[in-house]
Amino acid sequence: MNVAGGVARVSAGGPSTTTAAHVLALTLVAYGVDTVFGIPGTHNLAIYQALAEAGVRCVTTRHEQGAGYAADGYARATGRPGVVLTTTGPAVLNAAAALAQAYSDSSPVLLISPGVPLTHPRLGCGYLHESKDQSRALDSLCAWSHRVTSPEEIPAALSRAFASFTEGRPRPIHLEIPVDLLDLPTSVPPATPFQVPPRAPDPAAIASAATLLGTALRPAIVLGGGVHHSHADHSHADHSHVHHSRAGTLALAERTGAPIVTTANGKAAVPESHAHHSRTGTLALILAERTGAPIVTTANGKAAVPESHPLALGATLHLPAVQTWLATCDVVLAIGTELAPSDFWIDDFRLTGQLIRIDVDPAQMQGDLPAMIPIVADAYLALDALLTHPAIPQKPEHVPREPLDAGPLAERRDSVVRAGWDAQSLVGRSDSVLWARRDAELEALAARWGSQLKAVRDVLPADTIVTADSSMFCYYGALGGLPIDPPGRFLYPTGFGTLGFALPAAIGAKIAYPERPVAVLAGDGAFQFSVQELATAVELGLPLPIVISVNGGYGEIRAEMVARGMLPVAVDLHNPDFVGLAVAYGAGGVAVDTPEELGEAVGKALHASGPTVIVLREA
Ligand SMILES: Cc1ncc(C[n+]2csc(CCOP(=O)(O)OP(=O)(O)O)c2C)c(N)n1
Ligand SMILES: [Mg+2]
């Protein structure tokens, strides 16, 4: 028997029937899901069977938390939903930390799990994998969790999930299917995917923002993770339904060197071959050049624009020098960012200038830093509208040369001059006081790893996806000290601040883009939260350099204890022989001492037949 979606099935028991599990699998396929990350168990076998029949790749991790981070890595790298499949109960809770991390970082992760039977009274009678209320537990960590009550509800629930990944802020979703529904026959067809048009900005708000930006003396741009995956970055290949202006598209093409194609409806578009670049980031850079605004990014916004650009301050929002400067800018444009305490690393950052916020999430407009001009819209469309507004210079000719140092605006207002844009004035900018202070602070933070990070940077190809963990090597080191230009990426668990993210996230990213280099950075503590995923990477033959910064345990926490005047307790860990451990898993393992050895090891690992653990002893 064929069903919509065209997949025929023959089951051992005779003529096949379409079941709830089949409708689930076929709907996922219709939405373009080609891979799920998870672990099979008694309750989800029907789903595994239907997925296998539908040709979906099932990647088995060694722990459901690893599946969650892998799906998240896949989602962050591609902008497409990452799907996790677990069994009921402990498996769902194992994945829960990863879902909460995805919530914090606005990553579209879909967890599908069975649940206790619909017919079960759920009164704590000891049903296998029973918990008090699994769906409610997950609902408090995700955008939402839904327990369906009939097979017919499955395509509707999935359709709602996929729509919510694109219509606003993408956040994780849990779909629970009572185990007794999975094998039920059904005639409901799989869901038919549809496009949710990206949210266009309010022209009046754009006009106000353009006027403010166009007359700003010290404008600044802050980019968050929302810039990587605005709707326009991931919509239909020719983008013909996205109403971006021809002017914006031409500017984009000029900047990326992409050829322009004209679509059936006469609109100009840039082909999908340039999809690895954030089109939204490119527009933000063009706006920066036209207004002379330096750009700083959050951790999640890292590499949305080239960090080598003279106007880019990198992912340094946590540095006091950058905060002091930002606080004195007269106009700040924040795009796709919460401007959260975990972005600033302090709780009470305040601006003195006027704040324009662009975000798909209306809730962001009245956050800790309320927007003076709120623009609730897709970031690409809003930037496109700003760039074509007459109040914004149409050429990059308004770069304020001075002052970019941290003096209070009032004292400086008179000395602000506007200079004609040329390459020379931008090059000169990197010598300015602001950049010098940034560099000094970065160096102080990352001194321990400075030459090591440089050695790693030198051997990583431009399109490398770097995954990082909540370890000092990553946030004091790589976040500000490993510059990345697009199409490179930096995937890091901010906000929720989990440990064990980097390795499984790299597995997900590498599965999404087998042709792109992917590298892992983690501390010895973080690595051991998901060390078992080495087996997954070995099994899949993924050439991942995994650089472990070894300091004998939870270094940051140890330092905090000392700073409090405590004697360190519970932070010095017995470590395994990491090289021996890697070899036992079938991976490569090497200990390095010098930056040269590190660079060489990372370079070699990129071309190995599987993962390589590279042990870097902290000085
Ligand atoms: C899941 C989880 N458990 C505990 C913590 C608390 N924590 C934050 S940093 C840290 C130490 C991490 O050790 P390591 O990865 O070796 O980095 P280091 O601090 O040594 O650089 C711990 C335990 C956390 N963030 N997440
Ligand atoms: Mg450590």
XYZ file of C-alpha atoms and ligand atoms in Angstrom:
646
model
C 0.000 0.000 0.000
C 1.238 3.482 -0.808
C 0.535 6.544 1.219
C 1.128 10.168 0.443
C 4.872 10.573 0.420
C 5.214 7.557 -1.821
C 6.832 5.105 0.558
C 5.573 1.549 0.257
C 5.969 -0.836 3.137
C 5.709 -4.550 3.600
C 5.503 -5.818 7.127
C 6.145 -9.345 8.307
C 2.548 -9.780 9.302
C 1.101 -9.465 5.785
C -0.220 -6.475 3.850
C 1.124 -3.314 5.360
C -0.990 -0.755 7.095
C -0.215 2.880 7.655
C 0.303 3.407 11.353
C 0.793 6.428 13.558
C 4.556 5.765 13.504
C 4.549 5.826 9.688
C 2.701 9.133 9.593
C 5.248 10.521 12.012
C 8.170 9.355 9.854
C 6.622 10.506 6.586
C 5.833 13.932 7.981
C 9.447 14.305 9.130
C 10.614 13.336 5.636
C 8.194 15.825 4.085
C 9.822 18.521 6.219
C 13.259 17.548 4.943
C 14.479 15.648 8.011
C 17.189 13.240 6.841
C 18.864 12.395 10.169
C 17.719 11.766 13.731
C 19.995 11.429 16.758
C 18.984 9.090 19.536
C 18.919 5.712 21.226
C 16.339 2.959 20.679
C 14.364 1.420 23.520
C 11.355 -0.841 23.954
C 8.829 1.976 23.592
C 10.162 3.612 20.410
C 10.818 0.607 18.174
C 7.857 1.378 15.910
C 9.297 4.840 15.277
C 12.734 3.442 14.473
C 11.204 0.953 12.083
C 9.150 3.608 10.292
C 12.128 5.980 10.054
C 14.362 3.262 8.631
C 11.706 2.377 6.055
C 11.365 6.039 5.131
C 15.121 6.298 4.549
C 15.911 8.547 7.506
C 19.406 8.087 8.927
C 19.380 7.094 12.585
C 22.571 8.123 14.399
C 23.049 6.321 17.694
C 24.867 8.221 20.420
C 26.038 6.690 23.683
C 23.824 8.852 25.905
C 20.661 10.815 25.093
C 22.280 14.043 26.247
C 24.833 13.497 23.489
C 21.969 13.033 21.031
C 20.485 16.319 22.207
C 23.737 18.249 21.744
C 24.382 16.567 18.396
C 20.944 17.621 17.163
C 21.637 21.106 18.489
C 24.998 21.220 16.679
C 23.270 20.109 13.490
C 20.613 22.791 13.964
C 23.065 25.610 14.731
C 25.284 24.696 11.788
C 22.447 24.469 9.275
C 19.611 26.550 10.698
C 17.384 23.519 10.050
C 15.706 21.647 12.889
C 17.787 18.967 14.600
C 15.752 15.946 15.632
C 16.280 13.780 18.723
C 14.553 10.447 19.239
C 14.546 8.813 22.659
C 12.513 6.259 24.485
C 10.260 7.133 27.430
C 11.308 8.312 30.907
C 15.003 8.362 31.815
C 15.937 8.788 28.165
C 13.807 11.922 27.884
C 15.291 13.309 31.081
C 18.793 12.511 29.832
C 18.081 14.692 26.815
C 16.494 17.433 28.929
C 19.697 19.379 29.711
C 20.428 19.591 25.992
C 16.932 20.881 25.307
C 17.237 23.523 27.990
C 20.538 24.599 26.430
C 18.841 24.805 23.028
C 16.116 26.948 24.625
C 18.683 29.322 26.034
C 20.443 29.617 22.656
C 17.301 29.704 20.434
C 18.160 26.522 18.579
C 15.436 24.578 16.735
C 15.674 21.126 18.331
C 12.756 18.694 18.156
C 12.633 15.872 20.695
C 10.316 13.024 19.805
C 9.624 10.420 22.443
C 7.003 7.892 23.365
C 5.162 8.225 26.653
C 3.192 5.971 28.943
C 0.096 4.558 27.218
C -2.966 6.682 26.647
C -4.978 4.015 28.421
C -2.705 4.064 31.441
C -4.104 5.783 34.531
C -0.723 7.407 35.308
C -1.205 7.073 39.023
C 2.256 5.842 39.800
C 1.574 2.156 39.293
C 5.060 1.322 38.179
C 4.619 1.158 34.422
C 8.011 0.771 32.696
C 9.753 4.181 32.329
C 6.849 5.891 34.065
C 7.460 9.258 35.661
C 4.970 11.588 37.281
C 4.340 13.743 34.231
C 6.983 13.530 31.531
C 5.406 16.015 29.150
C 4.867 18.596 31.865
C 8.482 18.255 32.967
C 9.661 18.967 29.429
C 7.114 21.710 28.907
C 8.875 23.716 31.569
C 12.170 23.531 29.656
C 11.058 23.874 26.019
C 8.976 26.262 23.960
C 6.285 23.660 24.515
C 5.728 19.962 24.988
C 2.675 18.270 23.563
C 1.332 14.791 24.291
C -0.883 13.706 21.419
C -4.011 11.694 22.104
C -4.645 10.177 18.670
C -2.649 9.245 15.543
C -4.537 11.963 13.652
C -3.008 14.584 15.904
C 0.570 13.693 14.941
C 0.871 15.536 11.596
C -0.917 18.552 13.063
C 1.426 18.688 16.060
C 4.513 18.284 13.870
C 3.284 20.932 11.474
C 2.831 23.322 14.373
C 6.338 22.493 15.615
C 8.025 23.133 12.272
C 6.052 26.342 11.785
C 7.091 27.603 15.195
C 10.741 26.975 14.306
C 10.470 29.501 11.486
C 7.738 31.950 12.439
C 9.509 33.444 15.412
C 12.321 32.677 17.762
C 13.346 29.049 17.190
C 13.224 27.105 20.415
C 13.148 23.402 21.265
C 9.930 21.430 21.237
C 8.994 18.046 22.709
C 6.453 15.806 21.061
C 5.232 12.850 23.118
C 3.332 9.962 21.582
C 1.757 7.478 23.989
C 3.301 4.110 23.219
C -0.061 2.433 22.566
C -0.778 4.851 19.701
C 2.323 4.086 17.680
C 1.122 0.901 15.981
C -2.487 2.035 15.516
C -3.635 2.129 11.899
C -4.615 5.516 10.581
C -5.717 7.063 7.337
C -4.516 10.554 8.195
C -2.004 11.764 5.560
C 1.390 13.154 6.524
C 1.461 16.928 6.953
C 2.139 19.076 3.899
C 4.886 21.609 4.651
C 4.145 25.271 4.100
C 6.168 28.468 4.283
C 5.530 30.973 7.032
C 6.406 34.340 5.478
C 9.111 36.183 7.409
C 7.896 39.074 9.511
C 8.374 42.384 7.683
C 9.343 45.471 9.682
C 7.020 48.378 10.383
C 8.060 51.118 7.905
C 7.525 53.855 10.503
C 9.890 52.139 12.936
C 12.454 51.680 10.157
C 12.224 55.387 9.295
C 12.804 56.400 12.929
C 15.698 53.983 13.259
C 17.275 55.096 9.977
C 17.048 58.749 10.987
C 18.610 58.047 14.344
C 21.398 55.919 12.862
C 22.020 58.331 10.009
C 22.634 61.220 12.400
C 24.404 59.317 15.157
C 27.739 60.633 16.310
C 28.897 57.396 17.857
C 26.752 54.580 16.504
C 27.337 50.959 17.519
C 25.961 47.643 16.304
C 25.537 44.595 18.547
C 24.841 41.279 16.833
C 23.491 38.155 18.526
C 22.831 34.596 17.455
C 19.627 35.638 15.695
C 21.762 37.046 12.898
C 23.041 33.632 11.819
C 19.682 32.254 10.914
C 17.141 34.853 10.079
C 14.315 33.475 8.009
C 15.755 34.783 4.749
C 18.929 32.775 5.329
C 17.040 29.519 5.205
C 14.003 29.977 3.062
C 13.373 28.605 -0.384
C 16.454 28.488 -2.643
C 15.646 31.416 -4.901
C 14.325 33.507 -2.017
C 11.699 34.792 -4.418
C 9.018 34.947 -1.748
C 11.223 37.074 0.482
C 10.494 40.651 -0.307
C 13.968 42.007 -0.067
C 14.723 45.028 -2.149
C 16.808 44.957 -5.281
C 19.115 47.540 -3.737
C 19.749 45.388 -0.697
C 20.352 42.338 -2.836
C 22.792 44.227 -5.048
C 24.676 45.427 -1.999
C 24.792 41.877 -0.718
C 26.046 40.534 -4.024
C 28.691 43.219 -4.243
C 29.936 42.322 -0.776
C 29.920 38.538 -1.173
C 30.974 38.459 -4.810
C 27.950 36.280 -5.449
C 26.407 36.314 -8.903
C 22.893 37.731 -9.039
C 20.150 35.728 -10.624
C 16.761 36.999 -11.568
C 13.881 34.871 -10.407
C 10.653 34.127 -12.207
C 8.935 37.105 -10.650
C 11.740 39.448 -11.664
C 13.318 39.846 -8.244
C 17.046 39.742 -7.828
C 18.423 36.946 -5.701
C 21.729 35.521 -4.599
C 22.019 31.800 -5.203
C 22.015 29.190 -2.465
C 25.663 28.308 -3.145
C 26.467 31.197 -0.844
C 24.295 29.731 1.904
C 27.217 29.196 4.292
C 27.478 32.950 4.649
C 24.956 34.628 6.875
C 23.216 36.943 4.449
C 21.944 38.905 7.403
C 25.449 39.302 8.792
C 26.564 40.641 5.445
C 23.843 43.287 5.457
C 24.819 44.234 9.011
C 28.393 44.733 7.838
C 27.275 46.930 4.953
C 25.250 49.027 7.404
C 28.306 49.300 9.648
C 30.439 50.565 6.789
C 27.832 53.113 5.767
C 27.305 54.494 9.250
C 30.800 53.966 10.612
C 29.445 51.877 13.476
C 31.829 49.369 15.017
C 30.266 45.913 15.407
C 30.521 43.789 18.514
C 28.905 40.363 18.780
C 27.725 38.135 21.577
C 29.118 34.604 21.876
C 26.236 33.319 19.765
C 26.719 36.073 17.212
C 30.425 35.276 16.817
C 31.496 35.086 13.160
C 28.225 36.536 11.844
C 30.538 39.161 10.347
C 34.253 38.776 9.580
C 36.125 39.326 12.832
C 39.096 40.460 10.738
C 37.112 43.460 9.436
C 38.458 46.793 10.689
C 35.051 47.734 12.111
C 34.614 44.397 13.927
C 35.413 44.131 17.610
C 34.782 40.379 17.639
C 32.869 38.479 20.308
C 33.993 40.795 23.083
C 30.799 42.094 24.659
C 32.097 40.746 27.975
C 35.175 42.996 28.014
C 35.070 46.113 30.256
C 36.749 48.226 27.532
C 34.030 47.328 25.044
C 31.263 47.857 27.614
C 32.603 51.261 28.588
C 32.679 52.281 24.943
C 29.203 50.860 24.240
C 27.783 52.677 27.252
C 28.884 55.972 25.765
C 27.629 55.408 22.207
C 24.725 57.694 21.361
C 22.869 55.145 19.207
C 23.069 51.376 19.636
C 21.478 48.996 17.158
C 21.044 45.511 18.671
C 19.995 42.697 16.355
C 18.893 39.198 17.335
C 20.270 39.371 20.854
C 18.863 39.276 24.378
C 21.556 41.664 25.641
C 21.520 39.319 28.604
C 23.665 39.280 31.734
C 25.303 36.132 30.352
C 26.342 38.133 27.267
C 27.919 40.917 29.336
C 29.149 38.656 32.163
C 27.741 41.301 34.525
C 24.180 41.739 35.755
C 23.596 45.436 35.461
C 25.001 46.759 32.211
C 23.395 50.094 31.298
C 23.439 52.200 28.142
C 23.344 55.972 28.058
C 22.455 56.205 24.346
C 19.300 55.341 22.441
C 18.655 51.674 21.802
C 17.146 50.312 18.591
C 16.306 46.618 18.782
C 15.559 44.297 15.884
C 14.247 40.910 16.956
C 11.654 38.363 15.870
C 10.698 37.945 19.509
C 8.479 40.778 20.794
C 9.380 39.760 24.350
C 12.901 41.103 23.775
C 11.691 44.661 23.303
C 11.083 45.144 27.014
C 13.988 43.182 28.428
C 16.633 44.431 30.832
C 17.500 47.031 28.216
C 14.191 48.255 26.748
C 14.137 49.356 23.124
C 13.579 53.012 22.403
C 12.766 51.985 18.839
C 11.416 48.437 18.824
C 11.487 46.654 15.457
C 9.814 43.270 15.675
C 10.847 41.713 12.396
C 13.019 39.254 10.560
C 16.565 40.620 10.867
C 17.324 40.323 7.161
C 14.207 42.194 6.114
C 14.740 44.908 8.705
C 18.371 45.449 7.661
C 17.381 45.457 4.020
C 14.782 48.141 4.738
C 17.268 50.215 6.750
C 19.883 50.028 4.000
C 17.502 51.327 1.374
C 16.154 54.144 3.542
C 17.361 57.567 2.329
C 18.456 58.606 5.841
C 21.196 55.973 5.708
C 24.196 56.933 3.556
C 24.033 54.909 0.367
C 27.790 54.618 0.171
C 30.275 53.707 2.852
C 31.450 57.250 3.319
C 30.588 58.203 6.849
C 33.109 56.562 9.064
C 33.683 58.660 12.170
C 37.419 58.546 12.658
C 37.439 59.641 16.280
C 36.793 59.126 19.041
C 36.428 55.424 19.561
C 38.004 55.455 22.964
C 35.974 55.194 26.103
C 35.686 58.826 27.135
C 32.202 59.973 28.099
C 30.187 61.144 25.133
C 29.503 64.608 26.563
C 33.187 65.435 26.695
C 33.784 64.096 23.264
C 30.872 65.363 21.259
C 32.703 68.384 19.899
C 35.660 66.483 18.689
C 33.670 64.009 16.625
C 34.569 64.302 13.001
C 33.268 62.416 10.038
C 35.804 61.196 7.556
C 35.546 60.053 3.963
C 35.600 56.286 3.805
C 38.647 54.671 2.394
C 40.542 51.548 3.139
C 43.221 53.534 4.900
C 40.901 55.061 7.478
C 39.559 51.621 8.310
C 43.007 50.148 8.641
C 43.928 53.009 10.951
C 40.966 52.118 13.147
C 42.599 48.998 14.476
C 45.180 51.254 16.101
C 42.555 53.284 17.901
C 42.310 53.428 21.639
C 39.256 51.176 21.741
C 40.906 48.406 19.768
C 44.096 48.752 21.753
C 42.197 48.435 25.030
C 40.252 45.480 23.669
C 43.472 43.772 22.643
C 45.085 44.406 26.019
C 42.096 42.943 27.875
C 41.855 39.982 25.532
C 45.502 39.271 25.983
C 45.209 39.430 29.754
C 42.272 36.984 29.692
C 43.712 34.585 27.145
C 47.421 34.872 27.963
C 47.553 31.252 29.049
C 46.412 30.056 25.632
C 47.466 32.905 23.331
C 50.134 31.119 21.316
C 48.182 27.854 21.346
C 45.085 29.528 19.924
C 47.165 31.196 17.259
C 48.643 27.840 16.281
C 45.136 26.358 16.046
C 43.870 29.352 14.044
C 46.740 29.016 11.570
C 45.844 25.458 10.601
C 42.033 25.701 10.560
C 40.582 26.313 7.085
C 38.334 29.363 6.721
C 35.082 27.393 6.704
C 35.821 25.423 9.883
C 33.033 24.995 12.404
C 34.574 25.248 15.870
C 32.583 23.834 18.770
C 33.478 24.885 22.286
C 32.537 24.002 25.851
C 31.984 25.915 29.111
C 35.689 25.753 29.953
C 38.150 28.591 30.518
C 40.118 27.630 27.402
C 36.936 28.378 25.435
C 35.401 31.465 27.071
C 38.539 33.266 28.261
C 40.488 31.914 25.321
C 38.775 31.119 22.052
C 35.679 33.314 22.387
C 37.637 36.537 21.963
C 41.032 35.136 21.078
C 40.316 32.806 18.149
C 39.108 35.142 15.411
C 36.683 33.595 12.945
C 35.432 35.012 9.676
C 32.375 33.654 7.872
C 31.764 31.065 6.623
C 33.506 29.751 9.743
C 31.314 29.232 12.799
C 31.672 29.022 16.575
C 29.103 26.885 18.381
C 29.126 27.500 22.109
C 26.644 26.828 24.948
C 25.934 30.275 26.324
C 23.366 31.303 28.948
C 22.380 27.929 30.358
C 26.122 27.159 30.381
C 26.147 23.392 30.218
C 29.212 21.138 30.154
C 29.786 18.346 27.640
C 28.381 20.226 24.656
C 31.385 20.545 22.352
C 32.077 16.952 21.263
C 28.498 15.863 20.501
C 27.677 19.240 18.918
C 30.659 18.711 16.625
C 29.323 15.296 15.666
C 26.012 16.894 14.668
C 27.728 19.677 12.704
C 30.015 17.243 10.895
C 27.072 15.050 9.934
C 25.318 18.118 8.557
C 28.388 19.201 6.562
C 30.690 16.208 5.976
C 32.808 18.289 3.610
C 33.518 21.050 6.120
C 36.239 20.899 8.770
C 34.909 20.710 12.335
C 37.103 21.090 15.435
C 36.368 20.665 19.158
C 37.742 22.718 22.064
C 37.028 21.606 25.639
C 38.434 21.465 29.150
C 39.268 18.159 30.829
C 36.172 18.519 33.027
C 33.769 19.333 30.201
C 35.132 16.599 27.942
C 34.323 13.940 30.531
C 30.643 14.933 30.622
C 30.226 13.391 27.155
C 33.451 11.464 26.606
C 31.491 8.389 25.565
C 30.522 10.129 22.328
C 34.062 9.420 21.178
C 32.639 6.004 20.334
C 29.970 7.636 18.165
C 32.578 9.697 16.292
C 34.809 6.635 15.820
C 31.914 4.557 14.551
C 30.945 7.265 12.052
C 34.564 7.846 10.986
C 34.406 11.580 11.707
C 37.799 13.331 11.457
C 37.439 15.652 14.450
C 40.412 17.241 16.160
C 39.394 17.326 19.846
C 41.664 19.688 21.751
C 41.446 19.116 25.502
C 42.881 21.700 27.827
C 44.027 19.715 30.847
C 44.386 21.427 34.218
C 43.468 18.574 36.518
C 39.813 19.372 36.975
C 37.330 22.186 37.405
C 39.811 25.036 37.094
C 37.330 27.909 37.067
C 35.554 26.647 40.150
C 38.836 26.039 41.881
C 39.817 29.654 41.146
C 36.471 30.918 42.444
C 36.968 29.020 45.688
C 40.420 30.514 46.126
C 39.040 33.977 45.368
C 36.513 33.483 48.178
C 39.269 32.533 50.541
C 38.167 28.894 50.574
C 40.440 25.911 50.501
C 39.657 24.234 47.180
C 37.326 21.266 47.655
C 35.836 18.790 45.170
C 37.531 20.371 42.162
C 40.796 18.467 41.718
C 39.995 15.424 39.653
C 41.711 12.194 38.944
C 42.082 12.239 35.191
C 42.391 9.183 32.993
C 45.286 8.828 30.585
C 43.428 10.722 27.846
C 45.663 9.414 25.063
C 45.189 5.848 26.263
C 41.451 6.429 26.590
C 41.241 7.749 23.040
C 43.142 4.750 21.733
C 40.873 2.388 23.679
C 37.883 3.931 21.903
C 39.608 3.452 18.545
C 40.357 7.155 18.158
C 43.727 8.789 17.705
C 45.405 10.326 20.736
C 48.387 12.597 21.124
C 49.793 14.801 23.907
C 51.369 18.067 22.821
C 53.565 20.555 24.635
C 54.359 23.383 22.241
C 52.107 25.498 20.024
C 53.934 24.057 17.017
C 53.109 20.510 18.089
C 49.508 21.546 18.706
C 49.146 23.120 15.261
C 50.664 20.095 13.612
C 48.404 17.705 15.537
C 45.241 19.663 14.686
C 46.239 19.879 11.018
C 46.826 16.129 10.864
C 43.615 15.333 12.741
C 41.536 17.200 10.150
C 42.527 14.541 7.636
C 42.464 11.456 9.849
C 39.978 8.634 9.356
C 38.347 9.325 12.723
C 38.537 11.617 15.759
C 41.838 12.530 17.453
C 42.095 13.560 21.099
C 44.817 16.184 21.407
C 45.892 16.659 25.002
C 47.110 20.144 25.780
C 48.550 20.550 29.255
C 47.784 23.978 30.651
C 50.889 25.864 31.682
C 26.372 20.492 33.708
C 27.184 21.410 34.543
N 27.638 21.010 35.742
C 28.409 21.838 36.491
C 28.713 23.094 36.047
C 29.561 24.027 36.925
N 30.871 24.279 36.278
C 31.088 25.391 35.552
S 32.639 25.455 34.919
C 33.044 24.007 35.632
C 34.417 23.436 35.442
C 34.639 22.889 34.069
O 35.862 22.245 34.021
P 36.723 22.232 32.705
O 35.878 21.919 31.545
O 37.892 21.366 32.923
O 37.154 23.748 32.533
P 38.157 24.607 33.429
O 37.318 25.376 34.388
O 39.095 23.668 34.110
O 38.842 25.471 32.445
C 31.969 23.484 36.360
C 32.011 22.212 37.105
C 28.196 23.479 34.788
N 28.428 24.652 34.238
N 27.456 22.610 34.069
Mg 39.742 21.744 33.603
